[in-house]
XYZ file of C-alpha atoms in Angstrom:
740
model
C 4.300 -24.267 20.192
C 2.918 -26.235 17.460
C 0.169 -25.610 15.068
C -3.319 -26.829 16.357
C -3.233 -30.532 15.278
C -6.528 -30.490 13.568
C -5.606 -27.325 11.467
C -2.219 -29.065 10.674
C -3.805 -32.405 9.383
C -2.666 -33.108 5.707
C -5.697 -32.957 3.144
C -4.306 -36.228 1.619
C -4.390 -38.792 4.283
C -7.038 -38.349 7.171
C -9.694 -36.873 4.946
C -9.271 -39.333 2.159
C -12.901 -40.386 2.341
C -14.041 -36.757 2.168
C -11.678 -35.034 -0.289
C -10.366 -37.969 -2.107
C -6.673 -38.237 -2.826
C -7.144 -36.941 -6.468
C -8.897 -33.513 -5.071
C -6.396 -33.267 -2.422
C -3.548 -33.641 -5.151
C -4.930 -31.129 -7.391
C -5.308 -28.647 -4.228
C -1.782 -29.187 -3.517
C -0.261 -28.852 -6.937
C -2.554 -26.055 -8.299
C -3.717 -23.915 -5.384
C -0.665 -24.480 -2.820
C -3.089 -25.899 -0.257
C -1.877 -28.938 1.760
C -3.387 -28.619 5.395
C -6.922 -28.169 6.617
C -5.456 -24.723 8.023
C -4.303 -23.840 4.275
C -8.104 -24.726 3.051
C -9.567 -22.619 5.841
C -7.647 -19.940 4.699
C -8.673 -20.074 1.016
C -11.329 -17.451 1.097
C -14.109 -16.981 -1.339
C -13.228 -14.340 -4.190
C -16.888 -12.989 -4.233
C -20.455 -14.149 -3.585
C -23.405 -14.950 -5.822
C -26.666 -14.108 -4.521
C -29.281 -16.502 -4.903
C -31.658 -15.093 -7.870
C -29.001 -12.569 -8.685
C -27.309 -13.842 -11.493
C -23.791 -13.219 -12.874
C -23.673 -10.866 -15.882
C -22.983 -13.007 -18.817
C -22.514 -9.811 -20.764
C -19.235 -9.100 -19.035
C -17.582 -12.346 -19.604
C -13.775 -12.081 -20.221
C -12.292 -14.008 -22.839
C -9.862 -17.082 -22.202
C -10.464 -17.099 -18.553
C -11.827 -19.594 -16.307
C -15.061 -18.315 -15.210
C -18.084 -19.644 -12.839
C -21.361 -18.457 -13.844
C -24.997 -18.925 -12.358
C -27.727 -19.039 -14.912
C -30.866 -20.654 -16.140
C -31.299 -23.023 -19.113
C -33.329 -21.332 -22.014
C -33.291 -24.161 -24.425
C -31.115 -27.313 -25.128
C -30.803 -28.870 -28.701
C -29.164 -32.148 -29.618
C -27.624 -32.093 -32.959
C -26.304 -35.093 -35.054
C -23.468 -34.637 -37.714
C -20.740 -36.522 -39.671
C -17.277 -36.621 -38.731
C -14.097 -38.557 -39.163
C -14.777 -40.515 -35.951
C -18.569 -40.652 -36.776
C -18.857 -41.119 -40.542
C -22.623 -42.221 -40.656
C -23.766 -38.853 -39.390
C -23.975 -40.519 -35.704
C -21.826 -37.743 -34.185
C -23.888 -35.918 -31.518
C -23.374 -32.337 -30.450
C -25.477 -30.730 -27.556
C -25.982 -27.025 -27.563
C -27.467 -25.366 -24.389
C -28.423 -21.726 -24.126
C -28.096 -20.355 -20.712
C -29.429 -16.739 -19.934
C -29.196 -14.460 -16.959
C -31.160 -11.519 -17.989
C -28.125 -9.642 -18.887
C -26.992 -11.807 -21.800
C -26.914 -15.151 -23.290
C -24.056 -17.707 -23.576
C -24.089 -20.983 -25.248
C -22.620 -24.188 -23.962
C -21.572 -27.144 -26.168
C -20.953 -30.869 -25.406
C -19.802 -33.304 -27.974
C -19.458 -37.140 -28.332
C -20.417 -39.393 -25.244
C -20.501 -36.461 -23.079
C -23.866 -35.420 -24.353
C -25.851 -37.564 -22.546
C -25.458 -36.677 -18.803
C -26.147 -32.929 -19.527
C -29.105 -33.699 -21.992
C -30.977 -35.357 -19.282
C -29.958 -32.783 -16.515
C -30.075 -29.500 -18.452
C -33.719 -28.870 -19.126
C -35.182 -25.566 -19.877
C -35.940 -23.647 -16.860
C -33.096 -25.517 -14.832
C -30.819 -23.259 -12.814
C -27.162 -24.341 -12.195
C -23.555 -23.142 -11.802
C -21.552 -23.465 -14.754
C -17.600 -23.203 -14.979
C -15.155 -23.352 -17.950
C -12.944 -21.204 -20.243
C -14.599 -18.639 -22.311
C -13.555 -19.099 -25.954
C -15.045 -17.821 -29.110
C -16.902 -19.851 -32.025
C -18.700 -18.274 -35.123
C -18.113 -14.815 -33.297
C -20.102 -16.025 -30.352
C -19.009 -16.586 -26.607
C -19.255 -20.216 -25.575
C -18.169 -22.691 -22.989
C -16.989 -25.904 -24.413
C -17.830 -28.968 -21.864
C -18.290 -26.776 -18.939
C -18.615 -28.467 -15.492
C -21.736 -27.870 -13.701
C -23.516 -28.082 -10.408
C -27.443 -27.874 -10.318
C -29.067 -25.662 -7.996
C -31.992 -27.513 -6.924
C -34.520 -25.072 -5.505
C -34.930 -25.437 -1.872
C -34.086 -29.062 -1.434
C -32.166 -29.914 1.606
C -28.930 -30.640 -0.456
C -29.005 -27.229 -1.952
C -29.647 -25.422 1.297
C -26.747 -27.464 3.044
C -24.192 -26.793 0.244
C -24.802 -23.277 -0.426
C -25.768 -22.375 3.123
C -28.355 -19.610 3.139
C -28.526 -16.970 0.243
C -25.061 -16.253 -0.569
C -22.999 -18.571 -2.622
C -19.231 -18.554 -2.335
C -17.044 -18.436 -5.550
C -13.675 -19.461 -4.703
C -10.549 -18.937 -6.791
C -10.422 -22.142 -8.806
C -8.587 -23.706 -11.398
C -9.358 -25.437 -14.574
C -9.009 -28.841 -12.670
C -11.131 -27.978 -9.866
C -14.377 -25.871 -9.798
C -15.320 -23.312 -7.264
C -18.176 -25.628 -5.912
C -15.996 -28.493 -5.407
C -13.601 -26.239 -3.053
C -16.717 -25.139 -1.454
C -17.788 -28.658 -0.596
C -14.160 -29.379 0.668
C -14.414 -26.210 2.617
C -17.795 -27.322 4.251
C -16.396 -30.665 5.231
C -13.296 -29.054 7.283
C -15.328 -26.001 8.613
C -16.260 -27.697 11.788
C -12.458 -27.440 12.823
C -12.493 -24.021 12.498
C -13.531 -24.013 16.163
C -10.124 -25.379 17.098
C -8.171 -22.152 15.431
C -6.065 -20.433 17.729
C -6.478 -16.740 17.690
C -3.288 -14.821 17.111
C -4.833 -11.352 18.289
C -4.636 -10.453 21.758
C -7.737 -10.466 23.371
C -7.375 -6.871 24.632
C -6.649 -5.770 20.951
C -9.602 -7.776 19.609
C -12.248 -6.420 22.234
C -10.903 -2.835 22.042
C -11.522 -2.925 18.175
C -14.787 -4.900 18.044
C -13.426 -7.583 16.070
C -14.933 -11.215 16.128
C -13.082 -14.116 16.917
C -11.024 -16.189 14.293
C -13.250 -19.102 14.238
C -16.359 -16.759 14.055
C -14.574 -15.164 10.984
C -13.740 -18.225 9.308
C -17.322 -19.489 9.764
C -18.895 -16.059 8.541
C -16.351 -15.768 5.455
C -17.220 -19.176 4.094
C -20.863 -19.504 5.069
C -22.361 -16.104 5.326
C -26.028 -15.570 5.969
C -25.883 -11.889 5.386
C -23.678 -9.176 3.807
C -22.571 -8.060 7.384
C -21.177 -11.708 8.086
C -19.006 -11.041 5.149
C -18.126 -7.475 6.201
C -17.122 -8.751 10.073
C -15.183 -11.661 8.932
C -13.164 -9.378 6.260
C -12.362 -6.645 8.727
C -11.118 -9.628 11.285
C -8.968 -11.304 8.849
C -7.571 -8.052 7.243
C -6.246 -7.153 11.037
C -4.885 -10.936 11.328
C -2.825 -10.141 8.126
C -1.749 -6.636 8.950
C -0.817 -7.455 12.426
C 1.007 -10.648 11.812
C 3.058 -9.055 9.114
C 3.900 -5.918 11.215
C 4.766 -8.006 14.158
C 7.136 -9.996 12.135
C 8.784 -6.747 10.925
C 8.890 -5.203 14.354
C 10.803 -8.331 15.436
C 13.357 -7.995 12.714
C 13.828 -4.338 13.911
C 13.886 -5.134 17.450
C 16.643 -7.954 16.485
C 18.673 -5.480 14.569
C 18.925 -2.781 17.354
C 20.449 -5.613 19.378
C 23.329 -6.083 16.876
C 26.752 -4.465 17.148
C 28.204 -2.180 14.891
C 31.235 0.046 14.516
C 30.224 3.724 14.595
C 31.505 5.657 11.643
C 31.890 9.580 12.002
C 33.645 11.519 9.064
C 36.678 13.532 9.853
C 36.291 17.101 10.145
C 38.927 17.672 7.273
C 38.975 14.364 5.553
C 38.001 12.975 2.248
C 34.359 13.857 2.643
C 35.239 17.806 3.299
C 37.692 17.419 0.430
C 34.929 16.249 -1.774
C 32.304 18.810 -0.968
C 34.841 21.685 -1.583
C 35.471 20.506 -4.953
C 31.503 20.017 -5.820
C 30.597 22.482 -8.712
C 27.083 23.135 -7.445
C 25.307 23.241 -4.069
C 23.305 20.230 -2.604
C 19.603 20.523 -2.416
C 18.089 20.933 1.013
C 16.516 17.505 0.499
C 20.175 15.920 0.016
C 21.313 17.845 2.971
C 18.517 16.702 5.112
C 18.880 12.954 3.734
C 22.707 13.016 4.425
C 22.143 14.540 8.087
C 19.813 11.454 8.703
C 22.322 8.816 7.343
C 25.318 10.389 9.188
C 23.329 10.406 12.524
C 22.742 6.598 11.955
C 26.254 5.670 10.802
C 27.416 7.493 14.195
C 25.505 4.939 16.397
C 26.713 1.465 17.745
C 23.952 -0.806 16.132
C 23.751 -0.964 12.326
C 21.976 1.504 10.238
C 18.944 0.047 7.989
C 17.739 2.767 5.989
C 15.601 2.883 2.729
C 16.333 5.754 0.478
C 13.920 6.503 -1.991
C 14.085 9.438 -4.595
C 12.529 10.389 -8.000
C 14.661 9.390 -10.883
C 17.170 11.860 -11.138
C 16.845 13.408 -7.427
C 20.491 12.945 -6.652
C 20.502 9.559 -4.658
C 23.916 8.568 -5.985
C 25.479 11.859 -4.601
C 23.940 11.197 -1.241
C 25.163 7.687 -1.214
C 28.745 8.620 -2.471
C 28.742 11.088 0.579
C 27.932 8.252 2.883
C 30.492 6.255 1.470
C 33.040 8.798 1.877
C 32.051 9.399 5.686
C 32.776 5.751 6.355
C 36.233 5.857 4.514
C 36.966 8.931 6.744
C 36.365 6.821 9.694
C 38.771 3.969 8.385
C 36.300 1.621 7.041
C 35.410 0.348 3.482
C 32.194 0.742 1.426
C 30.590 -1.625 -1.082
C 27.734 -0.637 -3.715
C 25.915 -3.458 -5.069
C 24.599 -2.858 -8.312
C 21.855 -5.255 -10.185
C 23.655 -5.299 -13.474
C 27.250 -4.994 -15.186
C 25.929 -2.169 -17.227
C 24.991 -0.125 -13.983
C 27.910 -1.250 -12.010
C 30.228 0.238 -14.672
C 28.365 3.140 -15.080
C 28.380 3.864 -11.029
C 32.001 3.542 -11.074
C 32.482 5.855 -13.870
C 30.309 8.604 -12.356
C 31.741 8.078 -8.960
C 35.386 8.167 -10.134
C 34.640 11.392 -12.398
C 32.809 13.033 -9.528
C 35.759 12.360 -7.187
C 38.450 13.243 -9.337
C 41.766 12.893 -7.941
C 40.244 11.959 -4.828
C 39.611 8.724 -6.388
C 43.360 8.076 -7.124
C 44.465 7.171 -3.540
C 47.986 6.162 -3.411
C 48.759 6.986 -7.070
C 50.760 9.610 -8.536
C 48.845 12.786 -8.602
C 46.247 11.424 -6.397
C 44.965 13.611 -3.321
C 46.363 13.486 0.169
C 43.093 12.184 1.372
C 42.234 10.064 -1.450
C 41.314 6.338 -1.626
C 40.961 3.910 -4.318
C 37.617 3.066 -6.071
C 37.725 -0.216 -7.430
C 35.094 -2.200 -9.862
C 34.316 -5.866 -9.393
C 32.309 -7.784 -11.929
C 32.045 -11.210 -12.957
C 33.503 -10.973 -16.533
C 36.585 -8.909 -15.601
C 39.850 -10.350 -16.651
C 41.931 -12.413 -14.116
C 44.842 -10.063 -13.691
C 42.233 -6.712 -13.001
C 39.994 -9.017 -10.912
C 43.346 -10.111 -8.658
C 44.403 -6.669 -8.371
C 40.965 -5.654 -7.217
C 40.906 -8.382 -4.492
C 43.956 -7.397 -3.382
C 43.189 -3.900 -2.880
C 39.895 -4.959 -0.757
C 41.537 -7.297 1.408
C 44.520 -4.769 2.129
C 42.337 -1.874 2.735
C 43.945 0.264 -0.166
C 40.568 0.477 -1.998
C 38.078 2.448 0.270
C 35.268 2.033 -2.187
C 34.394 -1.180 -4.233
C 31.350 -1.077 -6.624
C 30.201 -4.306 -8.213
C 27.580 -6.861 -9.052
C 26.841 -10.191 -7.256
C 30.456 -10.777 -7.933
C 30.969 -9.184 -4.510
C 29.168 -11.953 -2.698
C 31.743 -14.711 -3.661
C 33.566 -16.449 -1.129
C 36.856 -15.302 -2.504
C 35.982 -11.504 -1.796
C 37.526 -10.472 1.247
C 37.388 -6.821 3.054
C 39.904 -5.354 5.158
C 37.042 -3.664 7.396
C 33.656 -3.361 5.629
C 31.700 -0.581 7.322
C 28.664 0.268 4.659
C 26.722 -1.557 1.947
C 24.660 0.290 -0.423
C 22.291 -1.670 -2.436
C 21.117 0.008 -5.400
C 17.489 -0.940 -6.656
C 17.062 -3.201 -3.976
C 13.946 -5.429 -5.698
C 16.560 -6.781 -8.042
C 18.294 -8.618 -5.096
C 17.397 -11.491 -3.042
C 17.859 -11.008 0.575
C 20.301 -14.085 0.942
C 22.831 -12.018 -1.526
C 22.211 -8.816 0.696
C 22.899 -10.969 3.888
C 26.129 -12.713 2.238
C 27.497 -9.254 1.768
C 26.593 -7.964 5.255
C 28.383 -10.981 6.718
C 31.761 -10.011 5.319
C 32.039 -7.498 8.026
C 33.959 -8.075 11.158
C 30.636 -6.736 12.674
C 27.446 -6.212 10.849
C 28.122 -3.247 8.431
C 25.900 -0.068 8.032
C 23.154 -0.647 5.233
C 21.797 1.842 2.842
C 19.053 0.613 0.195
C 18.257 2.862 -2.585
C 15.192 2.603 -4.872
C 14.327 4.896 -7.789
C 10.699 3.454 -7.858
C 8.651 5.765 -5.450
C 6.791 3.338 -2.943
C 3.160 4.621 -1.312
C 3.695 4.884 2.269
C 1.592 1.770 3.159
C 3.715 -0.403 0.853
C 7.012 0.918 2.616
C 5.412 -0.031 5.857
C 4.584 -3.522 4.703
C 7.557 -4.559 2.405
C 10.398 -2.519 3.779
C 8.918 -2.190 7.416
C 12.319 -2.978 9.018
C 13.899 0.027 7.367
C 13.864 3.364 8.495
C 12.693 5.646 5.234
C 14.149 8.854 3.804
C 12.737 10.464 0.857
C 14.194 12.685 -1.925
C 11.520 14.357 -3.729
C 13.113 17.465 -4.978
C 15.109 17.751 -8.290
C 18.459 19.278 -8.530
C 18.515 22.521 -10.054
C 19.194 22.618 -13.979
C 17.120 19.278 -14.472
C 14.368 19.874 -17.323
C 10.788 18.745 -17.358
C 9.931 15.870 -19.450
C 7.018 16.038 -21.941
C 5.079 12.581 -22.189
C 2.581 11.585 -25.061
C 0.888 8.415 -26.163
C 1.344 7.664 -29.705
C -1.620 5.400 -31.152
C 0.474 3.467 -33.616
C -2.833 1.262 -35.251
C -5.322 4.112 -34.898
C -3.251 6.991 -36.196
C -0.062 5.472 -38.113
C 0.720 9.021 -39.113
C 1.524 9.964 -35.497
C 4.361 7.347 -35.528
C 5.711 8.683 -38.649
C 5.718 12.046 -36.591
C 7.693 10.466 -33.808
C 10.522 9.485 -35.848
C 10.616 12.985 -37.318
C 10.780 14.349 -33.759
C 13.744 12.006 -33.137
C 15.441 13.325 -36.360
C 14.773 16.879 -34.997
C 16.465 16.320 -31.753
C 19.520 14.690 -33.232
C 19.437 17.714 -35.860
C 19.694 20.012 -32.859
C 22.706 18.276 -31.588
C 20.919 15.709 -29.175
C 20.608 12.061 -28.864
C 17.645 9.577 -28.528
C 16.803 6.215 -26.693
C 14.242 3.574 -28.489
C 13.079 0.934 -26.017
C 11.798 -2.486 -27.118
C 10.482 -5.209 -24.800
C 12.339 -7.850 -26.546
C 16.044 -8.642 -27.807
C 14.695 -10.297 -30.971
C 16.360 -13.587 -31.845
C 13.559 -15.562 -30.552
C 15.238 -16.955 -27.431
C 13.904 -14.593 -25.099
C 10.892 -12.863 -23.743
C 12.458 -9.957 -22.676
C 15.701 -9.197 -21.022
C 13.899 -9.989 -17.684
C 11.094 -12.310 -18.127
C 9.546 -11.167 -14.986
C 9.555 -7.655 -15.829
C 7.580 -7.729 -19.037
C 4.342 -8.511 -17.204
C 1.753 -9.673 -19.563
C -1.347 -8.074 -19.259
C -4.608 -9.741 -20.644
C -4.647 -7.557 -23.332
C -1.211 -8.884 -24.300
C -2.634 -12.285 -24.039
C -5.365 -11.569 -26.137
C -3.264 -10.315 -28.929
C -1.091 -13.008 -29.831
C 1.741 -10.510 -31.713
C 5.144 -11.213 -30.035
C 6.545 -8.072 -28.445
C 8.634 -5.911 -31.031
C 12.180 -6.825 -30.579
C 15.405 -4.423 -30.576
C 17.200 -6.305 -33.230
C 14.367 -5.959 -35.891
C 13.724 -2.527 -34.999
C 17.108 -1.572 -35.187
C 17.595 -2.675 -38.769
C 14.037 -1.075 -39.720
C 14.865 2.505 -38.458
C 18.402 2.230 -39.831
C 16.955 1.325 -43.425
C 13.961 3.747 -43.007
C 12.727 6.558 -41.056
C 16.194 6.895 -39.173
C 18.338 6.282 -42.103
C 21.651 8.268 -42.178
C 21.666 8.556 -38.335
C 23.989 6.593 -36.312
C 22.038 3.848 -34.794
C 23.584 1.342 -32.143
C 21.953 -1.452 -30.141
C 22.395 -2.374 -26.379
C 20.702 -5.466 -24.466
C 21.443 -7.913 -21.712
C 22.867 -10.835 -23.790
C 25.798 -8.942 -25.372
C 29.381 -9.316 -23.873
C 29.858 -6.925 -20.873
C 32.956 -5.471 -22.791
C 30.747 -4.713 -25.934
C 27.910 -3.145 -23.849
C 30.609 -0.848 -21.974
C 31.984 0.070 -25.463
C 28.231 1.012 -26.772
C 27.615 2.827 -23.535
C 30.802 4.706 -23.732
C 30.211 5.637 -27.321
C 26.584 7.066 -26.458
C 27.854 8.887 -23.481
C 30.532 10.487 -25.645
C 27.884 11.563 -28.299
C 29.268 9.163 -31.125
C 26.010 7.417 -31.463
C 22.779 9.165 -32.397
C 20.226 6.723 -31.418
C 20.565 3.810 -29.004
C 18.143 1.152 -29.514
C 17.898 -0.921 -26.372
C 15.990 -3.170 -23.931
C 15.403 -2.195 -20.239
C 19.068 -2.301 -19.524
C 18.922 1.128 -19.750
C 16.230 1.331 -17.139
C 18.247 2.388 -13.998
C 21.337 4.606 -13.614
C 22.313 5.244 -17.343
C 23.177 9.134 -17.235
C 23.671 10.611 -20.519
C 22.513 14.449 -20.199
C 22.487 15.064 -23.936
C 19.851 12.294 -24.692
C 16.573 14.207 -24.927
C 14.066 12.134 -26.540
C 12.925 8.603 -25.847
C 10.604 6.299 -27.814
C 9.205 3.208 -26.205
C 7.968 0.509 -28.424
C 5.006 -1.534 -27.334
C 4.689 0.398 -24.245
C 1.911 -1.389 -23.058
C 4.104 -4.288 -22.278
C 5.622 -2.452 -19.553
C 4.453 -1.830 -15.893
C 3.533 1.896 -14.924
C 6.616 2.206 -12.668
C 8.988 0.770 -15.155
C 7.872 3.393 -17.776
C 8.321 6.179 -15.223
C 11.602 5.099 -14.593
C 12.681 4.396 -18.448
C 11.338 7.995 -19.106
C 13.627 9.342 -16.465
C 16.844 8.594 -18.816
C 15.972 11.696 -20.836
C 15.738 15.561 -19.620
C 18.613 14.741 -17.433
C 20.521 18.085 -18.724
C 19.478 21.572 -19.380
C 17.443 20.806 -22.647
C 13.883 19.661 -22.061
C 13.045 15.853 -22.341
C 10.472 14.000 -24.682
C 9.096 10.818 -24.119
C 6.597 9.045 -26.549
C 4.799 6.101 -25.738
C 3.975 3.771 -28.522
C 1.154 1.465 -28.562
C -1.023 -0.482 -30.795
C -3.914 -1.146 -28.018
C -7.221 0.308 -28.660
C -8.335 3.733 -27.246
C -10.749 1.749 -24.587
C -8.316 -0.859 -23.246
C -6.993 -0.812 -19.612
C -3.426 -0.780 -21.353
C -4.009 2.707 -22.966
C -5.432 4.058 -19.648
C -2.505 3.096 -17.838
C -0.151 4.849 -20.587
C -2.394 8.078 -20.458
C -1.802 7.862 -16.728
C 1.854 7.864 -17.023
C 1.630 10.724 -19.799
C -0.561 12.953 -17.365
C 1.563 12.940 -14.370
C 5.387 13.212 -13.753
C 4.674 12.359 -9.922
C 6.288 8.927 -9.256
C 4.182 8.584 -6.000
C 0.939 9.199 -7.790
C 1.990 6.311 -10.255
C 3.121 4.072 -8.101
C -0.281 3.974 -6.529
C -2.032 3.179 -9.819
C 0.689 0.517 -10.492
C -0.084 -0.952 -7.203
C -3.815 -0.954 -7.697
C -3.363 -2.822 -11.042
C -1.094 -5.412 -9.672
C -1.691 -8.160 -7.021
C -0.266 -7.477 -3.632
C 1.749 -10.719 -4.128
C 3.846 -9.057 -6.837
C 4.672 -6.308 -4.458
C 5.722 -8.362 -1.594
C 8.194 -10.147 -3.501
C 6.336 -13.209 -4.219
C 7.992 -14.032 -7.258
C 11.520 -13.716 -5.616
C 10.669 -15.579 -2.432
C 8.781 -18.563 -4.363
C 6.423 -18.507 -1.217
C 2.650 -17.809 -1.712
C 1.717 -14.209 -0.652
C 0.143 -14.118 2.845
C -1.960 -11.261 1.855
C -5.443 -12.771 1.057
C -7.963 -9.936 2.221
C -5.734 -7.125 3.047
C -5.205 -4.593 0.006
C -2.219 -2.640 0.698
C -3.579 0.820 -0.819
C -7.172 0.417 0.436
C -6.336 -0.522 3.809
C -3.865 2.202 4.881
C -5.410 3.009 8.217
C -5.505 -0.674 9.269
C -1.707 -1.341 8.443
C -0.779 2.039 10.226
C -2.561 0.895 13.101
C -1.289 -2.508 13.230
C 2.254 -1.264 12.776
C 1.900 0.878 16.274
C 0.159 -1.935 17.980
C 2.961 -4.320 16.885
C 5.673 -2.137 17.966
C 4.202 -1.546 21.251
C 3.749 -5.318 21.721
C 7.295 -6.293 20.411
C 8.781 -3.554 22.704
C 7.161 -5.143 25.936
C 7.459 -8.925 24.969
C 9.953 -9.500 22.112
C 9.741 -13.254 22.304
C 6.003 -13.135 22.365
C 5.934 -15.500 25.398
C 2.592 -14.377 26.616
C 1.095 -14.903 23.108
C 1.269 -18.554 22.092
C -1.526 -18.014 19.576
C 0.510 -15.184 17.755
C 3.411 -17.007 17.806
C 1.515 -19.924 16.069
C 0.305 -17.581 13.477
C 3.725 -16.093 12.766
C 5.153 -19.682 12.096
C 2.323 -20.575 10.023
C 2.155 -17.504 7.884
C 5.738 -16.594 7.985
C 8.024 -19.374 8.305
C 11.528 -18.430 8.517
C 12.192 -18.309 4.848
C 8.811 -16.162 4.384
C 10.157 -13.742 7.323
C 13.546 -13.206 5.611
C 12.090 -12.163 2.330
C 9.591 -9.546 3.537
C 11.860 -6.632 3.246
C 12.605 -7.158 -0.431
C 9.787 -5.613 -2.130
């Protein structure tokens, strides 16, 4: 069934007379709103109450704001300038107040006439513009404004009732213009087809969709807003969970080859030569994976574990079980450094079992090959040959594994490391290389709150490793306020020297490489906070810091650099030297964030730590304390003590619980980021649902969705729900849901 035509109408043509082509164009380009339905689902961010004014005292710098305030006074000044040499230049200064503070508005040149006439003392209006500072005072230059004319009919009609909706706006389109456009199309809300089954809606006492749209855009009371939000949250949670439930259902219909380990094969031989016993968590998760591998439809499992909880060991045992059963396993890593690291640690753990077919190799052995984009032609040819003949049971590689030339003898298991770095097409391309769909294990070291796991990885069963293997040491974390207390930074470098003198090694991490062509190794990851924007100094860079340390506080120590733009062979050589203890201090970007394992490294100094996300800092810190000596992580920041950035760093310093930190991280980010918006290129479908706060709604929606899809997988009896799925989650969007 198609979308209801009235809601599918483009904003450009049929409503030309109302919105005008210019407004429709701005809505499409800047807000992603193309149809009447899109505009109806562009909900107000908040509401102003008539008579209750915005606090001018709390205005954020450099942001586009909408305020409701009263004109206190207005003065017209003349001045001389290059354009108006005879003192004929005009500047209008208007002071507005809301009781909490005052704000100056300025208008210049020909732009002074209309506001001079409109903005008389005592006038109330809505003003929109970008907050800037002039002469140490906040101001709005040439703000757009809309007069609020008492109880005249126009005001009552436009800002229906007492609550004024404030919409997410842009510099090119103010909130009230969006409001007017919404009022124009609001009558068509009556034609919105309700996606919720009537029984579900009535059972939970939710209002209908047309009523919810009316109440969110034109509320008369706060209760109206609450009713509308409750209903719209359910829509979002339910439609999302139905999409995921349909994926899970479709996956159970796919055929797969069951893979069961032999009682005395390579897995048993591997377990026998382990120098330690597996943790209870590792045994439990391995049992869940082996049960999945033995079924005749593909396993889809997410393995999440704290940094250093032994996920690689669990994944390797799963790969060996598949090799036992005559299949091949592929591990997909996000970077070459990580692929090489995994290859090294897997071959070390397996010993002669990784030398199948070679002299001195074990009887049950298999070949473990590495495949990356930068390998030499001869090594690459040999690796491809080993895969197609089945000689290699295990392959570890980067996205080079996905290329058309790569063919497998019998691919049985795909392990994806650090799922959030991979697009779903890449993952599916690798899965498509099996004769039948291979089993899939996704590993992530970023702990994910339960609701996010249900929302983002809703089509994967989840296993959690929350126990650290014996012998792992605690990590002490401290914030170093470099601007307030420079002697703390000097002490940090002394601590690094002390660790090195004690026979250990250290990392120094910087957000940027440093030859002015990059923002970070991965620009998406060095997310900028408002504080970063306010402070214009570029982030500290690896090349600069390494040079300063070598000449200054760490003089005499062996300092090397590592970053993403080095040649892969050079990167590998640097990592090998560091792992072998030939380097004292490694100055690096976030390329060391995941998987790098050097047990002798005990200290880490993170420069400009405020430029990294909470989960990322937790990841980075997991690189130290991997041996028996305790770890130390120092978070260096120049941000003032009261800033949000410092609070974030204090949170990281106060706990080693990744799940707690992931909640903090999520609360500070938009849900759109969490749902892989940047990767999918599609606007997040979550507008009112908050993944952390609405845990109950999501859990209940998941149950309802699973029951509904089990009874009616094609949703034949629910045309409204199919419409909503098509609208919110076109096929591309559905494909992207699982990425996170």
